[in-house]
XYZ file of C-alpha atoms in Angstrom:
676
model
C 0.570 44.999 19.617
C 0.423 41.805 21.595
C -1.702 39.867 24.063
C -1.782 40.573 27.767
C -1.992 37.024 29.133
C 0.924 35.949 31.361
C 2.248 32.510 32.166
C 0.672 32.656 35.582
C 3.747 31.084 37.182
C 6.543 32.530 39.313
C 4.548 35.667 40.344
C 7.263 36.963 42.683
C 9.887 36.645 39.946
C 7.659 38.541 37.534
C 6.838 41.276 40.008
C 10.499 41.797 40.829
C 11.517 41.827 37.199
C 8.729 44.213 36.256
C 9.918 46.588 38.979
C 13.455 46.381 37.605
C 12.251 47.155 34.103
C 10.410 50.278 35.179
C 12.881 51.630 37.748
C 15.084 54.631 37.047
C 18.475 55.648 38.358
C 18.863 58.617 40.714
C 22.541 59.204 39.820
C 23.322 62.406 37.902
C 23.458 61.956 34.128
C 27.128 62.986 33.889
C 28.128 60.432 36.539
C 26.138 57.690 34.835
C 27.800 58.375 31.469
C 31.260 58.201 33.025
C 30.376 54.794 34.504
C 28.796 53.430 31.332
C 31.537 52.334 28.931
C 29.317 51.330 26.028
C 26.800 52.705 23.596
C 23.868 50.305 23.385
C 21.002 50.080 20.927
C 18.244 47.575 20.262
C 15.492 47.172 17.718
C 12.850 44.716 16.506
C 11.812 43.973 12.927
C 8.944 41.873 11.573
C 10.308 39.086 9.345
C 7.095 37.057 8.965
C 7.170 35.220 5.655
C 4.355 34.134 3.382
C 1.504 32.903 5.542
C -0.107 30.619 2.971
C 1.059 27.846 0.640
C 4.749 28.388 1.387
C 6.764 25.261 2.176
C 8.123 25.276 5.725
C 11.796 24.932 6.600
C 13.307 22.357 8.930
C 11.500 19.037 8.719
C 11.936 18.668 4.930
C 8.314 17.623 4.416
C 7.024 18.686 1.021
C 3.425 18.653 2.272
C 4.114 20.935 5.234
C 2.987 24.295 3.844
C 1.923 27.399 5.734
C -1.779 27.874 6.442
C -1.652 30.901 8.722
C -0.005 32.458 11.757
C 0.142 31.536 15.432
C 2.851 34.087 16.249
C 4.744 36.463 13.983
C 8.443 36.008 13.307
C 10.758 38.724 14.638
C 14.339 39.838 14.135
C 15.857 41.258 17.307
C 18.960 43.406 16.794
C 21.470 44.622 19.378
C 24.266 47.083 18.647
C 27.170 47.499 21.089
C 29.878 50.131 20.596
C 32.701 51.410 22.764
C 31.623 54.690 24.336
C 34.842 56.514 23.470
C 35.391 54.715 20.147
C 31.945 54.264 18.546
C 33.600 52.982 15.380
C 34.424 49.854 17.387
C 31.027 48.240 17.270
C 29.197 45.026 16.577
C 25.611 44.172 15.673
C 24.169 40.857 16.867
C 20.830 39.909 15.323
C 18.736 36.927 16.446
C 16.151 35.930 13.822
C 13.057 33.744 14.220
C 13.905 31.595 11.202
C 15.086 28.097 10.423
C 18.419 29.359 9.159
C 20.145 32.531 7.961
C 21.423 31.770 4.489
C 24.376 33.586 2.967
C 22.321 35.294 0.284
C 20.058 36.815 2.956
C 23.109 38.178 4.762
C 24.525 39.598 1.537
C 21.232 41.343 0.742
C 21.032 42.800 4.251
C 24.601 44.100 4.053
C 23.913 45.678 0.668
C 20.907 47.572 2.012
C 22.755 48.634 5.134
C 25.606 49.971 2.963
C 23.122 52.039 0.955
C 21.642 53.557 4.099
C 24.438 53.591 6.687
C 27.631 53.500 4.636
C 30.344 51.150 5.894
C 29.114 51.096 9.483
C 28.195 47.394 9.264
C 30.137 44.867 7.223
C 30.892 41.126 7.158
C 33.303 41.755 10.012
C 30.950 43.190 12.622
C 27.492 41.881 11.686
C 26.506 38.569 13.271
C 23.212 37.120 12.030
C 22.006 34.009 13.815
C 18.787 31.983 13.573
C 16.710 30.484 16.383
C 16.212 27.468 14.094
C 12.430 27.392 14.416
C 10.954 24.624 12.244
C 7.592 26.431 12.178
C 8.442 29.126 9.652
C 8.382 29.485 5.861
C 11.419 28.419 3.832
C 12.486 28.913 0.237
C 14.892 31.784 0.900
C 18.200 30.071 0.116
C 20.179 30.510 -3.068
C 21.347 26.903 -2.964
C 19.171 24.171 -4.410
C 19.136 21.666 -1.547
C 17.354 23.976 0.863
C 14.628 24.945 -1.621
C 13.696 21.435 -2.760
C 10.938 20.872 -0.203
C 9.594 24.432 -0.546
C 8.824 23.998 -4.268
C 11.631 26.343 -5.225
C 12.675 29.845 -4.264
C 10.029 31.974 -2.506
C 10.807 35.657 -3.198
C 8.120 36.932 -0.830
C 9.604 35.152 2.166
C 13.155 36.143 1.139
C 12.083 39.794 0.965
C 10.316 39.601 4.342
C 13.523 38.409 6.011
C 15.798 40.943 4.330
C 13.447 43.860 4.978
C 12.763 42.949 8.593
C 16.376 42.212 9.538
C 17.553 45.453 7.929
C 14.849 47.423 9.758
C 15.799 45.875 13.111
C 19.466 46.823 12.649
C 18.631 50.365 11.538
C 16.397 50.813 14.585
C 19.077 49.491 16.915
C 21.646 51.787 15.327
C 19.391 54.822 15.718
C 18.685 53.765 19.314
C 22.320 53.953 20.509
C 22.787 55.588 23.906
C 25.216 55.186 26.851
C 24.697 52.047 28.883
C 26.124 49.072 30.702
C 26.362 45.396 29.888
C 25.985 42.590 32.396
C 26.952 38.924 32.065
C 25.595 35.975 34.024
C 25.691 32.206 33.703
C 23.429 29.536 35.093
C 22.032 26.101 34.398
C 18.669 24.933 33.089
C 17.317 21.406 33.205
C 14.006 20.123 31.898
C 14.238 21.959 28.583
C 16.402 19.546 26.586
C 17.278 15.896 26.132
C 20.014 14.233 24.078
C 18.376 12.814 20.965
C 21.590 11.100 19.789
C 22.754 9.360 22.951
C 24.554 6.461 21.240
C 26.726 8.912 19.301
C 27.389 10.988 22.437
C 28.595 7.867 24.285
C 31.374 7.355 21.716
C 33.183 10.467 23.010
C 36.066 10.255 25.522
C 35.081 9.814 29.157
C 36.572 13.157 30.211
C 34.310 15.047 27.825
C 31.256 13.018 28.767
C 31.885 13.817 32.432
C 31.488 17.473 31.489
C 27.853 16.656 30.639
C 26.733 14.133 33.292
C 23.129 14.100 32.025
C 24.247 14.063 28.362
C 22.838 17.574 27.922
C 24.440 21.006 27.955
C 22.535 22.880 30.712
C 24.464 26.148 30.279
C 22.308 29.245 29.989
C 24.245 32.479 29.364
C 22.689 35.928 29.670
C 23.981 39.262 28.359
C 21.958 42.157 29.788
C 21.631 45.687 28.410
C 21.061 48.485 30.913
C 20.471 52.192 30.331
C 19.678 54.890 32.871
C 19.805 52.292 35.613
C 17.199 49.923 34.158
C 17.323 46.853 31.883
C 16.332 47.537 28.285
C 17.318 44.267 26.655
C 18.855 40.832 26.992
C 20.323 38.069 24.846
C 20.162 34.526 26.175
C 22.072 31.565 24.735
C 20.788 28.084 25.523
C 21.051 24.951 23.359
C 17.792 23.220 22.527
C 16.139 22.708 19.166
C 13.191 24.957 18.324
C 11.132 21.898 17.444
C 8.446 21.775 20.122
C 5.960 22.165 17.282
C 5.779 18.993 15.219
C 5.936 18.378 11.458
C 2.108 18.342 11.499
C 1.935 22.030 12.409
C 1.372 24.478 9.535
C 1.023 27.767 11.453
C 3.948 30.205 11.522
C 5.600 30.400 14.934
C 8.932 31.207 16.549
C 8.463 27.937 18.486
C 9.807 27.717 22.047
C 12.501 30.381 21.638
C 10.079 32.735 19.928
C 7.616 32.249 22.767
C 10.304 32.890 25.408
C 11.155 36.225 23.762
C 7.482 37.149 23.314
C 6.665 36.322 26.917
C 9.488 38.465 28.327
C 8.790 41.337 25.954
C 5.022 41.421 25.767
C 3.564 39.567 28.721
C 6.103 40.712 31.325
C 7.337 44.040 29.925
C 4.266 45.233 28.017
C 5.964 45.761 24.654
C 3.696 46.943 21.833
C 5.269 45.486 18.676
C 3.479 47.923 16.417
C 4.600 50.903 18.475
C 7.595 53.121 17.747
C 9.633 52.371 20.891
C 10.485 48.725 21.642
C 10.804 49.278 25.397
C 12.457 45.959 26.194
C 14.000 43.535 23.663
C 14.702 39.922 24.623
C 16.362 37.461 22.259
C 16.719 33.734 22.882
C 19.530 32.505 20.680
C 20.906 29.070 19.885
C 24.222 27.587 20.894
C 25.573 24.052 20.257
C 22.119 22.482 19.867
C 22.705 19.739 17.263
C 21.858 16.838 19.584
C 19.617 18.761 22.000
C 15.854 18.250 21.638
C 13.002 19.935 23.560
C 10.833 16.860 22.961
C 11.547 15.236 26.286
C 9.886 11.955 25.303
C 11.983 11.830 22.107
C 8.926 11.788 19.861
C 7.620 14.730 17.816
C 5.422 17.055 19.849
C 5.862 15.195 23.153
C 7.260 16.124 26.520
C 6.432 17.328 28.999
C 2.830 16.872 27.659
C 1.276 15.421 24.530
C 0.063 18.864 23.377
C 2.674 20.422 21.083
C 1.417 23.983 21.637
C 1.449 23.538 25.414
C 4.976 22.142 25.124
C 6.079 25.164 23.091
C 4.865 27.422 25.848
C 6.276 25.330 28.684
C 9.775 24.859 27.179
C 9.862 28.521 26.168
C 8.682 29.532 29.617
C 11.437 27.522 31.246
C 14.065 29.259 29.114
C 12.602 32.645 30.060
C 12.469 31.827 33.769
C 16.083 30.617 33.815
C 17.218 33.786 32.028
C 15.161 36.115 34.212
C 16.647 34.572 37.354
C 20.081 35.653 36.133
C 19.254 39.352 35.725
C 20.104 40.384 39.281
C 23.306 38.319 39.380
C 24.761 39.744 36.161
C 28.297 41.081 36.646
C 29.311 44.288 34.854
C 31.070 43.642 31.558
C 34.282 45.506 30.837
C 36.675 45.500 27.938
C 36.696 46.396 24.304
C 34.718 45.416 21.226
C 36.568 43.438 18.583
C 35.879 40.926 15.841
C 37.518 38.715 13.239
C 35.969 37.043 10.221
C 37.302 34.748 7.538
C 35.996 32.463 4.803
C 36.872 28.786 4.606
C 36.457 26.394 1.690
C 35.205 23.477 3.730
C 35.439 21.101 0.765
C 39.244 20.978 1.009
C 40.735 21.995 4.356
C 44.038 20.365 5.242
C 43.903 19.794 8.995
C 47.119 19.716 11.011
C 47.826 16.794 13.403
C 47.442 19.208 16.312
C 43.672 19.174 15.742
C 42.850 15.747 14.321
C 43.347 13.872 17.565
C 45.148 10.945 15.917
C 48.493 12.633 15.219
C 47.986 12.570 11.452
C 47.267 15.245 8.895
C 43.746 14.911 7.511
C 41.576 16.599 4.864
C 37.919 17.507 4.494
C 36.125 16.890 1.199
C 33.215 17.868 -1.007
C 29.866 17.759 0.747
C 27.900 14.518 0.758
C 24.740 13.540 2.594
C 24.473 10.108 4.168
C 21.532 7.733 4.160
C 21.158 8.424 7.896
C 20.342 12.019 6.979
C 17.295 10.802 5.067
C 16.225 8.776 8.109
C 15.644 12.050 9.953
C 15.986 12.751 13.661
C 13.733 11.951 16.594
C 12.141 15.410 16.229
C 11.080 14.654 12.658
C 11.645 11.113 11.398
C 12.115 10.534 7.667
C 10.798 7.720 5.453
C 10.654 4.334 7.171
C 12.891 2.683 4.574
C 15.876 4.729 5.840
C 17.530 3.965 9.171
C 20.018 5.801 11.364
C 23.353 4.149 12.051
C 26.367 2.950 10.090
C 25.639 -0.244 8.159
C 21.862 0.029 8.452
C 21.148 1.026 4.851
C 22.625 -1.838 2.806
C 21.706 -0.515 -0.659
C 23.595 2.749 -0.113
C 26.253 0.889 1.831
C 27.014 -1.229 -1.239
C 27.255 1.843 -3.454
C 29.443 3.641 -0.924
C 31.788 0.666 -0.550
C 32.335 0.672 -4.307
C 33.098 4.388 -4.175
C 35.491 3.902 -1.273
C 37.336 1.092 -3.068
C 37.746 3.354 -6.097
C 38.925 6.272 -3.963
C 40.904 5.596 -0.758
C 40.956 9.374 -0.228
C 37.163 9.455 -0.147
C 37.130 6.584 2.364
C 39.581 8.411 4.619
C 37.446 11.543 4.529
C 33.829 10.297 4.473
C 33.695 6.662 5.714
C 31.752 5.097 7.367
C 29.050 7.300 5.819
C 26.723 5.471 3.436
C 26.585 8.169 0.784
C 23.106 9.115 -0.354
C 23.669 12.280 -2.368
C 26.870 14.102 -3.463
C 25.391 17.550 -2.902
C 28.795 19.242 -3.082
C 29.588 17.914 -6.542
C 26.099 18.976 -7.648
C 26.630 22.513 -6.323
C 23.508 22.237 -4.180
C 25.077 23.531 -0.949
C 27.638 26.234 -0.141
C 31.248 25.162 0.212
C 32.877 28.534 1.061
C 31.564 29.386 4.501
C 32.086 32.270 6.940
C 33.573 31.897 10.407
C 33.387 34.793 12.842
C 34.724 35.587 16.285
C 33.180 38.482 18.208
C 34.509 39.934 21.443
C 32.181 41.915 23.714
C 34.302 42.623 26.762
C 35.210 39.253 28.284
C 32.483 37.447 26.334
C 33.551 35.789 23.072
C 31.082 34.516 20.466
C 32.168 31.735 18.116
C 29.775 32.133 15.176
C 29.620 29.419 12.530
C 27.023 28.197 10.022
C 26.607 24.687 11.400
C 24.546 22.812 13.976
C 27.167 21.760 16.515
C 26.850 18.913 19.021
C 27.452 19.682 22.686
C 30.816 17.898 22.785
C 31.762 19.544 19.497
C 30.871 22.886 21.084
C 33.010 22.073 24.116
C 36.031 21.375 21.892
C 35.524 24.618 19.978
C 35.204 26.629 23.184
C 38.348 25.080 24.646
C 40.291 25.672 21.430
C 39.315 29.339 21.229
C 39.752 29.967 24.967
C 43.278 28.554 24.902
C 44.301 30.910 22.088
C 42.699 33.911 23.765
C 44.086 33.185 27.240
C 40.627 33.008 28.810
C 38.384 30.262 30.197
C 35.892 28.231 28.136
C 33.091 29.737 30.253
C 33.807 33.067 28.547
C 33.265 31.526 25.113
C 29.830 30.779 23.635
C 29.350 28.773 20.442
C 26.681 30.442 18.305
C 25.490 27.998 15.666
C 23.181 28.737 12.719
C 25.109 31.950 12.026
C 25.687 33.888 8.796
C 24.968 30.920 6.488
C 23.991 27.253 6.773
C 25.654 23.953 5.865
C 24.188 21.207 8.024
C 25.567 19.543 11.144
C 28.920 19.322 12.898
C 29.725 16.292 15.045
C 32.926 15.069 16.670
C 34.793 12.413 14.657
C 33.740 9.861 17.279
C 30.070 10.835 16.939
C 30.435 10.843 13.173
C 31.327 7.145 13.254
C 27.913 6.334 14.740
C 26.308 7.776 11.588
C 23.150 8.836 13.368
C 21.159 11.593 11.664
C 23.613 14.244 12.856
C 26.630 12.358 11.493
C 24.899 11.664 8.185
C 24.269 15.407 7.912
C 27.899 16.325 8.703
C 28.489 16.944 5.021
C 32.201 17.697 4.706
C 33.266 14.430 6.286
C 34.759 13.007 9.457
C 37.339 15.758 9.904
C 34.937 18.715 9.727
C 35.086 19.618 13.426
C 38.909 19.494 13.603
C 38.948 21.743 10.523
C 36.755 24.294 12.294
C 38.899 24.049 15.425
C 41.972 24.812 13.332
C 40.387 27.760 11.541
C 38.952 29.276 14.711
C 42.315 28.844 16.423
C 43.779 30.877 13.553
C 41.409 33.838 13.861
C 41.465 33.677 17.675
C 45.252 33.966 17.564
C 44.857 36.955 15.256
C 42.433 38.616 17.644
C 44.736 37.998 20.602
C 47.701 39.459 18.706
C 45.759 42.405 17.296
C 46.477 41.157 13.790
C 44.129 41.063 10.830
C 42.765 37.706 9.725
C 43.162 36.437 6.179
C 39.955 36.931 4.242
C 40.093 33.428 2.789
C 38.741 32.295 -0.585
C 36.220 34.399 -2.474
C 32.616 33.971 -1.442
C 30.173 32.260 -3.787
C 28.238 35.355 -4.770
C 24.662 35.005 -5.932
C 24.548 31.360 -6.992
C 21.525 31.210 -9.247
C 20.869 27.473 -9.038
C 18.755 27.860 -5.932
C 16.712 30.838 -7.135
C 14.495 28.786 -9.405
C 10.874 29.659 -8.721
C 8.608 26.704 -9.428
C 5.450 27.896 -7.666
C 3.426 30.672 -9.323
C 2.248 33.647 -7.337
C -1.355 34.609 -6.621
C -3.345 34.917 -9.849
C -6.656 36.379 -8.648
C -8.957 36.364 -5.605
C -12.737 36.075 -5.571
C -15.179 36.051 -2.647
C -17.672 33.196 -2.225
C -20.812 33.553 -4.394
C -23.110 36.258 -3.065
C -20.470 37.550 -0.601
C -17.940 40.378 -0.396
C -14.396 40.289 0.913
C -14.543 40.722 4.676
C -18.075 39.387 5.103
C -18.533 37.275 8.225
C -19.385 33.686 7.298
C -19.455 32.416 10.883
C -20.266 34.791 13.744
C -19.063 34.345 17.333
C -21.336 33.223 20.145
C -22.991 35.706 22.453
C -20.652 35.199 25.409
C -17.476 33.380 26.487
C -15.712 32.567 29.716
C -11.990 32.953 30.275
C -10.103 30.053 28.753
C -12.765 29.460 26.092
C -12.023 29.804 22.382
C -13.762 32.361 20.181
C -13.999 31.476 16.476
C -15.001 33.800 13.634
C -14.782 32.996 9.903
C -14.487 35.684 7.209
C -14.621 35.688 3.409
C -11.002 36.443 2.666
C -8.211 36.608 0.074
C -4.706 35.225 -0.275
C -2.423 36.613 2.478
C 0.610 36.526 0.193
C -0.802 39.580 -1.624
C 0.445 41.593 1.350
C 2.433 39.984 4.185
C 1.502 42.960 6.386
C 4.983 43.289 7.850
C 4.807 45.319 11.038
C 1.019 45.073 10.868
C -1.563 42.324 11.388
C -4.261 40.231 9.716
C -6.498 40.433 12.779
C -7.446 42.547 15.758
C -9.184 41.561 18.970
C -10.848 44.676 20.345
C -12.660 45.614 23.564
C -15.186 48.408 23.849
C -14.083 51.217 26.184
C -15.602 54.640 26.946
C -13.167 56.086 24.382
C -14.101 53.561 21.671
C -12.793 50.182 20.539
C -9.330 49.365 21.976
C -7.102 46.615 20.515
C -6.018 43.994 23.059
C -4.436 41.381 20.760
C -3.360 40.819 17.160
C -1.849 38.012 15.075
C 1.481 38.228 16.901
C -0.073 37.101 20.154
C -0.044 33.684 21.748
C -3.793 33.910 22.407
C -4.701 34.239 18.698
C -4.551 32.009 15.624
C -5.059 33.053 12.010
C -6.053 30.103 9.779
C -6.279 30.596 6.017
C -7.914 28.054 3.706
C -8.483 27.949 -0.033
C -12.070 27.277 -1.109
C -12.138 26.227 -4.741
C -9.958 28.045 -7.254
C -9.926 31.707 -6.208
C -12.042 31.927 -3.050
C -10.650 31.574 0.465
C -11.584 31.996 4.099
C -9.839 33.295 7.203
C -10.800 31.604 10.468
C -9.681 33.666 13.454
C -9.415 32.021 16.862
C -8.959 33.848 20.149
C -8.507 31.943 23.400
C -9.777 34.320 26.061
C -6.858 34.971 28.452
C -7.269 34.206 32.125
C -6.751 37.885 32.942
C -8.976 39.321 30.218
C -11.148 42.170 31.466
C -14.899 41.655 31.442
C -16.740 43.512 28.740
C -17.829 43.659 25.117
C -15.421 42.424 22.425
C -15.240 41.990 18.650
C -12.916 40.462 16.045
C -11.623 42.448 13.056
C -10.037 40.861 9.970
C -7.842 42.790 7.554
C -6.775 41.533 4.155
C -5.784 42.379 0.606
C -7.438 40.955 -2.514
C -5.951 40.659 -5.983
C -8.458 41.736 -8.593
C -8.526 40.790 -12.292
C -5.836 42.910 -13.900
C -3.550 42.646 -10.892
C -4.651 45.559 -8.707
C -4.425 44.868 -4.956
C -7.346 46.206 -2.927
C -7.479 46.348 0.844
C -10.549 45.200 2.736
C -11.644 44.581 6.305
C -14.464 42.863 8.116
C -15.840 43.068 11.646
C -17.686 40.427 13.629
C -20.707 40.901 15.816
C -19.778 41.778 19.385
C -19.729 39.257 22.214
C -19.380 39.329 25.975
C -16.484 38.108 28.111
C -16.884 37.478 31.820
């Protein structure tokens, strides 16, 4: 279920798009199938992690722990197969998460193998994250990424694996003949370069490609069946950091809102229904230096309200994508893919790719002091600064290391080394690279955050090997695993946050260019790609669980679970906020995947009808601990501008852990109130 409030902007665009989404083709079925070269499927899964006391992923703040839900996290899966050769297929899944770690991908593939055989493997499954910083973390199997989440969080890990698997299974079962469309456009006002000094170090020719120091490219792949759109994937580079480090409610951030708006507010999707109707995914591209915070401060731009900014930046991404629907050209051509593994701690890079005519080598991962300084979206401690030479203590240590090892200097300088995470085994070193062909569109999937100039170099490298244009190549960062940032060597020398987080050294981007050139050449020649070194299977160092689970729940003295502690007022106008507080229990007892912790209901002649739940923009679910075992759930509903007049109520659902460990469901219902 979801809310019915719309953005209220671009009414003609919405009306036209809504007509498109509900139109049907008059061509005979046999003629349509002959003209539709693909089998298309789409599905949505709920991947919402633990809604309370789970460290959040992205800003690396230990105190930023979940306290509820603004919008649920979703996994949106798309399967494309050749109509006459359905074994030639690919699944692309866009996940509302900070990252997709390798152990999550392995667990998803294992479950898919149990249920669907060898239909989906490392070769043809592309998992990519929106990189929202407003979601629970603790689902990596490498130590570094679980430090600020107080260890591994099995509940959140399971939510991701279960929801992603469900989305893929639904998309697979949903396969039917259809057409693909491809369109490109530009979007301004949704990103700004947060690392301008580093960008300016690049050659003039590359900078001219981005005259505003941003990548405005918005690319849309449309899915059409029976003459009507049923889905879309949009790629646009901007960080999902409209919500600041002060936020503790789960949200898909601006990209999650863009998808929600297109699906629910424009297309009327009911997330808890059986048929998705329309599925819209807003994926990342080369977003390393692209921020949605237009004033270059957390939670700012275009307003000083971080939730308004989330909606505005997400709305702009939706509007730019929706404008491209009618101009999408039919996609033709086959489905193909190549995948390989690369040990990024020791790649020998040929002079062809280094840019200085010399052979170079990557090295074991190390984080720089500039990494600890943080980025403009989420600054770190004040005693760390961005920039080479700005952290003298670590600079002195690094200089001693570089004198002892000229090889280390050649590979990591001028980084002021903060932490040798590679030597500690805290991050992955064997990483997947993947190239997916969907007709003339080629997706370069890698587990790094790539700068816009870095993305341009990768696109040009791959396009040259494939004999196509860079416009037909999209860099898809945050894919299949995660290992920090990827800057150009020139940007690396600035040692801004992004360079300090380019862990495998100055020659990391040339190494990726070389390895993608290799698998692109294989794809062009119809040859298999070398598998590469063995993957690091199930590293246990990151699975340490330091935070205990829920012990027991208890209602406040004299109350029962579900009792209303604070009733709503008698009446509300549109735009006003309704607040109801319930005696509750810990939400981690049951994450309610595919369900909800709250319902907003309106009385109708047939009974109470649900108009919103905890996946909607108009609602907020706030959980708070009261003492040792008691807790409350405060439910907020901002009455939408188009809400029908009438009688409403708020329902809370929860699950309490009793002494002895039994989980018991409960619910509570508020007094009714009037709207309008």
